[in-house]
Structure formats: structure tokens, C-alpha cells
PDB file of C-alpha atoms and ligand atoms in Angstrom:
ATOM      1  CA  MET A 704     -95.815-144.304 -35.656  1.00 92.00           C
ATOM      2  CA  GLU A 705     -96.742-141.071 -33.867  1.00 98.00           C
ATOM      3  CA  ARG A 706     -99.821-139.181 -35.096  1.00 98.00           C
ATOM      4  CA  THR A 707    -100.932-135.553 -34.913  1.00 99.00           C
ATOM      5  CA  TYR A 708    -104.105-133.607 -35.632  1.00 99.00           C
ATOM      6  CA  VAL A 709    -103.782-130.540 -37.864  1.00 99.00           C
ATOM      7  CA  MET A 710    -106.704-128.231 -38.616  1.00 99.00           C
ATOM      8  CA  VAL A 711    -106.858-125.368 -41.087  1.00 99.00           C
ATOM      9  CA  LYS A 712    -109.029-122.792 -39.329  1.00 99.00           C
ATOM     10  CA  PRO A 713    -111.894-120.907 -41.066  1.00 99.00           C
ATOM     11  CA  ASP A 714    -109.654-117.984 -42.082  1.00 98.00           C
ATOM     12  CA  GLY A 715    -107.101-120.375 -43.591  1.00 98.00           C
ATOM     13  CA  VAL A 716    -109.812-122.202 -45.554  1.00 99.00           C
ATOM     14  CA  GLN A 717    -111.381-118.949 -46.790  1.00 98.00           C
ATOM     15  CA  ARG A 718    -107.970-117.563 -47.773  1.00 98.00           C
ATOM     16  CA  GLY A 719    -107.328-120.633 -49.936  1.00 98.00           C
ATOM     17  CA  LEU A 720    -104.411-121.921 -47.867  1.00 99.00           C
ATOM     18  CA  VAL A 721    -105.508-125.564 -47.482  1.00 99.00           C
ATOM     19  CA  GLY A 722    -103.405-126.777 -50.400  1.00 98.00           C
ATOM     20  CA  GLU A 723    -100.320-124.838 -49.298  1.00 98.00           C
ATOM     21  CA  ILE A 724    -100.544-126.241 -45.769  1.00 98.00           C
ATOM     22  CA  LEU A 725    -101.205-129.805 -46.922  1.00 98.00           C
ATOM     23  CA  LYS A 726     -98.289-129.506 -49.359  1.00 98.00           C
ATOM     24  CA  ARG A 727     -95.861-128.492 -46.615  1.00 98.00           C
ATOM     25  CA  PHE A 728     -96.747-131.473 -44.418  1.00 98.00           C
ATOM     26  CA  GLU A 729     -96.620-133.881 -47.367  1.00 98.00           C
ATOM     27  CA  GLN A 730     -93.299-132.493 -48.591  1.00 98.00           C
ATOM     28  CA  ARG A 731     -91.781-132.901 -45.162  1.00 98.00           C
ATOM     29  CA  GLY A 732     -92.548-136.598 -45.450  1.00 98.00           C
ATOM     30  CA  TYR A 733     -95.436-136.904 -43.039  1.00 98.00           C
ATOM     31  CA  GLN A 734     -98.078-139.374 -44.141  1.00 98.00           C
ATOM     32  CA  LEU A 735    -101.649-138.177 -44.630  1.00 98.00           C
ATOM     33  CA  LEU A 736    -104.015-140.557 -42.821  1.00 98.00           C
ATOM     34  CA  ALA A 737    -107.273-138.558 -42.829  1.00 98.00           C
ATOM     35  CA  LEU A 738    -108.719-135.367 -44.331  1.00 98.00           C
ATOM     36  CA  GLU A 739    -112.140-133.752 -43.900  1.00 98.00           C
ATOM     37  CA  LEU A 740    -113.807-130.369 -44.449  1.00 98.00           C
ATOM     38  CA  ILE A 741    -116.464-129.825 -41.828  1.00 98.00           C
ATOM     39  CA  HIS A 742    -118.662-127.112 -40.319  1.00 98.00           C
ATOM     40  CA  PRO A 743    -117.852-127.643 -36.652  1.00 98.00           C
ATOM     41  CA  THR A 744    -120.495-127.378 -33.936  1.00 98.00           C
ATOM     42  CA  LYS A 745    -120.081-125.217 -30.849  1.00 98.00           C
ATOM     43  CA  GLU A 746    -120.067-128.375 -28.703  1.00 98.00           C
ATOM     44  CA  ARG A 747    -117.246-129.942 -30.730  1.00 98.00           C
ATOM     45  CA  LEU A 748    -115.157-126.762 -30.490  1.00 98.00           C
ATOM     46  CA  GLU A 749    -115.724-126.383 -26.749  1.00 98.00           C
ATOM     47  CA  GLU A 750    -114.555-129.961 -26.337  1.00 98.00           C
ATOM     48  CA  HIS A 751    -111.539-129.383 -28.586  1.00 98.00           C
ATOM     49  CA  TYR A 752    -110.474-126.285 -26.653  1.00 98.00           C
ATOM     50  CA  GLN A 753    -111.549-127.592 -23.198  1.00 98.00           C
ATOM     51  CA  ASP A 754    -108.238-126.531 -21.615  1.00 97.00           C
ATOM     52  CA  LEU A 755    -108.910-122.882 -22.529  1.00 98.00           C
ATOM     53  CA  LYS A 756    -112.474-122.641 -21.153  1.00 98.00           C
ATOM     54  CA  SER A 757    -111.502-120.207 -18.385  1.00 98.00           C
ATOM     55  CA  LYS A 758    -109.591-117.827 -20.690  1.00 98.00           C
ATOM     56  CA  PRO A 759    -111.147-114.414 -21.395  1.00 98.00           C
ATOM     57  CA  PHE A 760    -110.741-114.948 -25.140  1.00 98.00           C
ATOM     58  CA  PHE A 761    -112.594-118.314 -25.114  1.00 98.00           C
ATOM     59  CA  PRO A 762    -116.001-117.052 -26.388  1.00 98.00           C
ATOM     60  CA  ALA A 763    -114.305-115.087 -29.187  1.00 98.00           C
ATOM     61  CA  LEU A 764    -112.186-118.137 -30.035  1.00 98.00           C
ATOM     62  CA  VAL A 765    -115.263-120.335 -30.431  1.00 98.00           C
ATOM     63  CA  GLU A 766    -116.993-117.658 -32.555  1.00 98.00           C
ATOM     64  CA  TYR A 767    -113.907-117.383 -34.769  1.00 98.00           C
ATOM     65  CA  MET A 768    -113.747-121.162 -35.188  1.00 98.00           C
ATOM     66  CA  MET A 769    -117.438-121.228 -36.170  1.00 98.00           C
ATOM     67  CA  SER A 770    -117.078-118.482 -38.795  1.00 98.00           C
ATOM     68  CA  GLY A 771    -116.767-121.077 -41.585  1.00 98.00           C
ATOM     69  CA  PRO A 772    -115.724-124.621 -42.351  1.00 98.00           C
ATOM     70  CA  VAL A 773    -112.452-126.058 -41.136  1.00 99.00           C
ATOM     71  CA  VAL A 774    -110.262-128.732 -42.710  1.00 99.00           C
ATOM     72  CA  GLY A 775    -109.011-131.399 -40.326  1.00 99.00           C
ATOM     73  CA  MET A 776    -106.127-133.685 -41.151  1.00 98.00           C
ATOM     74  CA  VAL A 777    -104.262-136.486 -39.435  1.00 99.00           C
ATOM     75  CA  PHE A 778    -100.592-137.027 -40.205  1.00 98.00           C
ATOM     76  CA  SER A 779     -98.244-139.722 -39.005  1.00 98.00           C
ATOM     77  CA  GLY A 780     -94.469-139.728 -38.803  1.00 98.00           C
ATOM     78  CA  LEU A 781     -91.454-139.839 -36.520  1.00 98.00           C
ATOM     79  CA  GLU A 782     -91.980-137.212 -33.798  1.00 98.00           C
ATOM     80  CA  VAL A 783     -94.678-135.622 -35.946  1.00 98.00           C
ATOM     81  CA  VAL A 784     -96.249-133.775 -32.984  1.00 99.00           C
ATOM     82  CA  LYS A 785     -93.129-131.756 -32.195  1.00 98.00           C
ATOM     83  CA  GLY A 786     -92.184-131.441 -35.866  1.00 98.00           C
ATOM     84  CA  GLY A 787     -95.675-130.261 -36.782  1.00 98.00           C
ATOM     85  CA  ARG A 788     -95.647-127.596 -34.078  1.00 98.00           C
ATOM     86  CA  LYS A 789     -92.294-126.334 -35.390  1.00 98.00           C
ATOM     87  CA  MET A 790     -93.716-126.081 -38.894  1.00 98.00           C
ATOM     88  CA  VAL A 791     -96.743-124.168 -37.573  1.00 98.00           C
ATOM     89  CA  GLY A 792     -94.749-121.635 -35.503  1.00 98.00           C
ATOM     90  CA  GLU A 793     -95.657-119.819 -32.291  1.00 98.00           C
ATOM     91  CA  THR A 794     -99.225-119.234 -31.064  1.00 98.00           C
ATOM     92  CA  ASN A 795     -98.773-115.507 -31.685  1.00 98.00           C
ATOM     93  CA  PRO A 796     -97.815-115.091 -35.360  1.00 98.00           C
ATOM     94  CA  LEU A 797     -95.830-111.977 -34.427  1.00 98.00           C
ATOM     95  CA  ASN A 798     -93.371-114.312 -32.669  1.00 98.00           C
ATOM     96  CA  SER A 799     -93.340-116.877 -35.505  1.00 98.00           C
ATOM     97  CA  LEU A 800     -90.270-117.069 -37.678  1.00 98.00           C
ATOM     98  CA  PRO A 801     -90.501-116.647 -41.446  1.00 98.00           C
ATOM     99  CA  GLY A 802     -90.527-120.140 -42.898  1.00 98.00           C
ATOM    100  CA  SER A 803     -93.126-121.326 -40.424  1.00 98.00           C
ATOM    101  CA  ILE A 804     -96.762-121.438 -41.553  1.00 99.00           C
ATOM    102  CA  ARG A 805     -97.903-118.721 -39.140  1.00 98.00           C
ATOM    103  CA  GLY A 806     -94.725-116.733 -39.805  1.00 98.00           C
ATOM    104  CA  ASP A 807     -95.407-116.820 -43.535  1.00 98.00           C
ATOM    105  CA  PHE A 808     -99.176-116.365 -43.704  1.00 98.00           C
ATOM    106  CA  CYS A 809    -100.645-114.444 -40.774  1.00 98.00           C
ATOM    107  CA  ILE A 810    -100.218-111.594 -38.299  1.00 98.00           C
ATOM    108  CA  CYS A 811    -102.713-111.820 -35.389  1.00 98.00           C
ATOM    109  CA  VAL A 812    -103.130-114.425 -32.628  1.00 98.00           C
ATOM    110  CA  GLY A 813    -106.891-114.359 -33.083  1.00 98.00           C
ATOM    111  CA  LYS A 814    -106.542-115.122 -36.809  1.00 98.00           C
ATOM    112  CA  ASN A 815    -103.671-117.581 -36.851  1.00 98.00           C
ATOM    113  CA  ILE A 816    -105.054-119.893 -39.593  1.00 98.00           C
ATOM    114  CA  ILE A 817    -103.957-123.294 -38.268  1.00 99.00           C
ATOM    115  CA  HIS A 818    -104.097-125.655 -35.307  1.00 99.00           C
ATOM    116  CA  ALA A 819    -101.677-128.490 -34.549  1.00 99.00           C
ATOM    117  CA  SER A 820    -101.714-130.778 -31.495  1.00 98.00           C
ATOM    118  CA  ASP A 821     -99.236-129.836 -28.769  1.00 98.00           C
ATOM    119  CA  ALA A 822     -98.532-133.303 -27.276  1.00 98.00           C
ATOM    120  CA  VAL A 823     -98.929-136.977 -28.125  1.00 98.00           C
ATOM    121  CA  ASP A 824    -101.820-137.502 -25.677  1.00 98.00           C
ATOM    122  CA  SER A 825    -103.730-134.402 -26.816  1.00 98.00           C
ATOM    123  CA  ALA A 826    -103.165-135.477 -30.441  1.00 98.00           C
ATOM    124  CA  GLU A 827    -104.834-138.839 -29.794  1.00 98.00           C
ATOM    125  CA  ARG A 828    -107.683-137.138 -27.915  1.00 98.00           C
ATOM    126  CA  GLU A 829    -108.219-134.679 -30.792  1.00 98.00           C
ATOM    127  CA  ILE A 830    -108.058-137.412 -33.464  1.00 99.00           C
ATOM    128  CA  ALA A 831    -110.740-139.387 -31.585  1.00 98.00           C
ATOM    129  CA  LEU A 832    -112.855-136.214 -31.240  1.00 98.00           C
ATOM    130  CA  TRP A 833    -112.684-135.111 -34.883  1.00 98.00           C
ATOM    131  CA  PHE A 834    -112.597-138.548 -36.516  1.00 98.00           C
ATOM    132  CA  PRO A 835    -114.979-140.579 -34.313  1.00 98.00           C
ATOM    133  CA  ASN A 836    -115.258-143.340 -36.936  1.00 98.00           C
ATOM    134  CA  GLY A 837    -111.540-144.027 -36.591  1.00 97.00           C
ATOM    135  CA  VAL A 838    -108.505-143.468 -38.791  1.00 98.00           C
ATOM    136  CA  LYS A 839    -106.946-146.356 -40.680  1.00 98.00           C
ATOM    137  CA  ASN A 840    -103.225-146.749 -41.187  1.00 97.00           C
ATOM    138  CA  TYR A 841    -101.846-147.825 -44.577  1.00 97.00           C
ATOM    139  CA  SER A 842     -98.411-148.705 -45.814  1.00 94.00           C
ATOM    140  CA  SER A 843     -96.656-146.505 -48.344  1.00 93.00           C
ATOM    141  CA  PRO A 844     -93.478-147.212 -50.328  1.00 94.00           C
ATOM    142  CA  MET A 845     -92.379-143.651 -49.457  1.00 93.00           C
ATOM    143  CA  GLN A 846     -91.554-144.823 -45.947  1.00 93.00           C
ATOM    144  CA  GLY A 847     -88.511-146.694 -47.244  1.00 94.00           C
ATOM    145  CA  LEU A 848     -87.172-143.495 -48.802  1.00 96.00           C
ATOM    146  CA  LEU A 849     -87.735-141.359 -45.703  1.00 97.00           C
ATOM    147  CA  TYR A 850     -86.565-143.518 -42.829  1.00 97.00           C
ATOM    148  CA  GLU A 851     -83.165-145.135 -42.261  1.00 95.00           C
TER     149      GLU A 851
HETATM  150  P1  LIG B 482    -101.883-123.000 -30.145  1.00 62.66           P
HETATM  151  O1  LIG B 482    -102.966-122.894 -31.204  1.00 62.66           O
HETATM  152  O2  LIG B 482    -100.577-122.446 -30.622  1.00 62.66           O
HETATM  153  O3  LIG B 482    -101.754-124.406 -29.585  1.00 62.66           O
HETATM  154  P2  LIG B 482    -103.258-122.301 -27.660  1.00 62.66           P
HETATM  155  O4  LIG B 482    -102.633-121.658 -26.486  1.00 62.66           O
HETATM  156  O5  LIG B 482    -103.627-123.756 -27.551  1.00 62.66           O
HETATM  157  O6  LIG B 482    -102.307-122.046 -28.919  1.00 62.66           O
HETATM  158  O7  LIG B 482    -104.553-121.470 -28.019  1.00 62.66           O
HETATM  159  C1  LIG B 482    -105.501-121.971 -28.943  1.00 62.66           C
HETATM  160  C2  LIG B 482    -105.938-120.853 -29.854  1.00 62.66           C
HETATM  161  O8  LIG B 482    -106.601-119.852 -29.092  1.00 62.66           O
HETATM  162  C3  LIG B 482    -104.805-120.101 -30.556  1.00 62.66           C
HETATM  163  O9  LIG B 482    -104.331-120.761 -31.716  1.00 62.66           O
HETATM  164  C4  LIG B 482    -105.486-118.797 -30.894  1.00 62.66           C
HETATM  165  O10 LIG B 482    -106.364-118.968 -32.014  1.00 62.66           O
HETATM  166  C5  LIG B 482    -106.350-118.580 -29.664  1.00 62.66           C
HETATM  167  N1  LIG B 482    -105.647-117.744 -28.685  1.00 62.66           N
HETATM  168  C6  LIG B 482    -104.653-118.120 -27.834  1.00 62.66           C
HETATM  169  N2  LIG B 482    -104.230-117.099 -27.072  1.00 62.66           N
HETATM  170  C7  LIG B 482    -104.998-116.047 -27.445  1.00 62.66           C
HETATM  171  C8  LIG B 482    -105.054-114.672 -27.020  1.00 62.66           C
HETATM  172  O11 LIG B 482    -104.295-114.223 -26.150  1.00 62.66           O
HETATM  173  N3  LIG B 482    -105.967-113.882 -27.651  1.00 62.66           N
HETATM  174  C9  LIG B 482    -106.810-114.354 -28.614  1.00 62.66           C
HETATM  175  N4  LIG B 482    -106.790-115.611 -29.050  1.00 62.66           N
HETATM  176  C10 LIG B 482    -105.901-116.455 -28.469  1.00 62.66           C
HETATM  177 MG1  LIG B 483    -103.042-125.529 -28.435  1.00 62.66          MG
END
């Protein structure tokens, strides 16, 4: 089953939105495989956002991501990477539709409360980065009710 990495950013944690975000992914039917609140290091964040290193906003992005703890989660499910991105909305919340997480809870691109992997290979890279001890799968009776 496909997996994705979702992270509630420091503003989302401080605004008390962890439960709301977790609830939406659970309700959709995605299976929670891992969950951790951590205070990320600069090195970890630079690795996570390695593709954006040359962007002018990169230093501000790393500062923002170090402004408090983050909550990382791994979910599995059919096409969960694409589905998760749809639930999150557009990078700029101003372009995010109501009903999406960014469309419902934030306004600015630099305070957009949540991360979700954008492709299957980046998801696996991010899961290995944030959960270096590995993530175990487990079977759940819910699967039989969700999948035909
Ligand atoms: P994504 O989070 O929707 O995948 P990315 O392009 O991967 O978007 O950018 C990562 C994060 O960098 C964004 O979520 C946002 O926090 C920040 N970011 C992206 N573009 C800008 C920008 O133009 N100004 C400020 N911050 C930005
Ligand atoms: Mg991205």
C-alpha cells in the first residue's frame, strides 16, 4: 500500500490543529502508521527541503519550521500521496479551495500549517528521514470496509 508523510507545521501545532488534521486523514480512511511530536533540527529541515535550497525564501522557511515543535505522521492507503495533497490544498492558501485543510485554516504561504509529500519517491525519502527507526505496517479490520 502507498504511504505518505504528513507534518503539522509549528503554526498548526501551536494553533491546536493537530487533532483536526489527524481526524480528517483518519475519516477519509487512510491508516495511521506513525505519529511523533518533535523539535526538528536545522540539519533535518535542510535535508527535508533540499529541493528548495536555492529559493530566496529558504532561510525564512527553515526559521519558520524551527519556531516550535512539529507533528509528523505517516499514512497508508490507495493513492494516498495524491489524495493527501488534494486534502491539503494548494501551496498558497489563497488558491486553496474551502474544504481543503489550507483553504479552511490559513491565509499565507509562509504560514500554511501543513506539509504533505508530493510524490511516492519523495514520500519514502521523507518517511526514512523523519522516522529513521522504521515504520511498521499492521493489519486493520477497517481495510475490509474501505476497499472493494
Ligand atoms: P508544498 O508545501 O505545497 O509542497 P513547496 O513548493 O514544496 O510547497 O514549498 C514548501 C514550503 O515552502 C511551502 O509549504 C511554504 O511553507 C514554503 N514556501 C513555498 N513557496 C513560498 C514562497 O513563495 N514564499 C514563502 N514561503 C514559501
Ligand atoms: Mg513540497
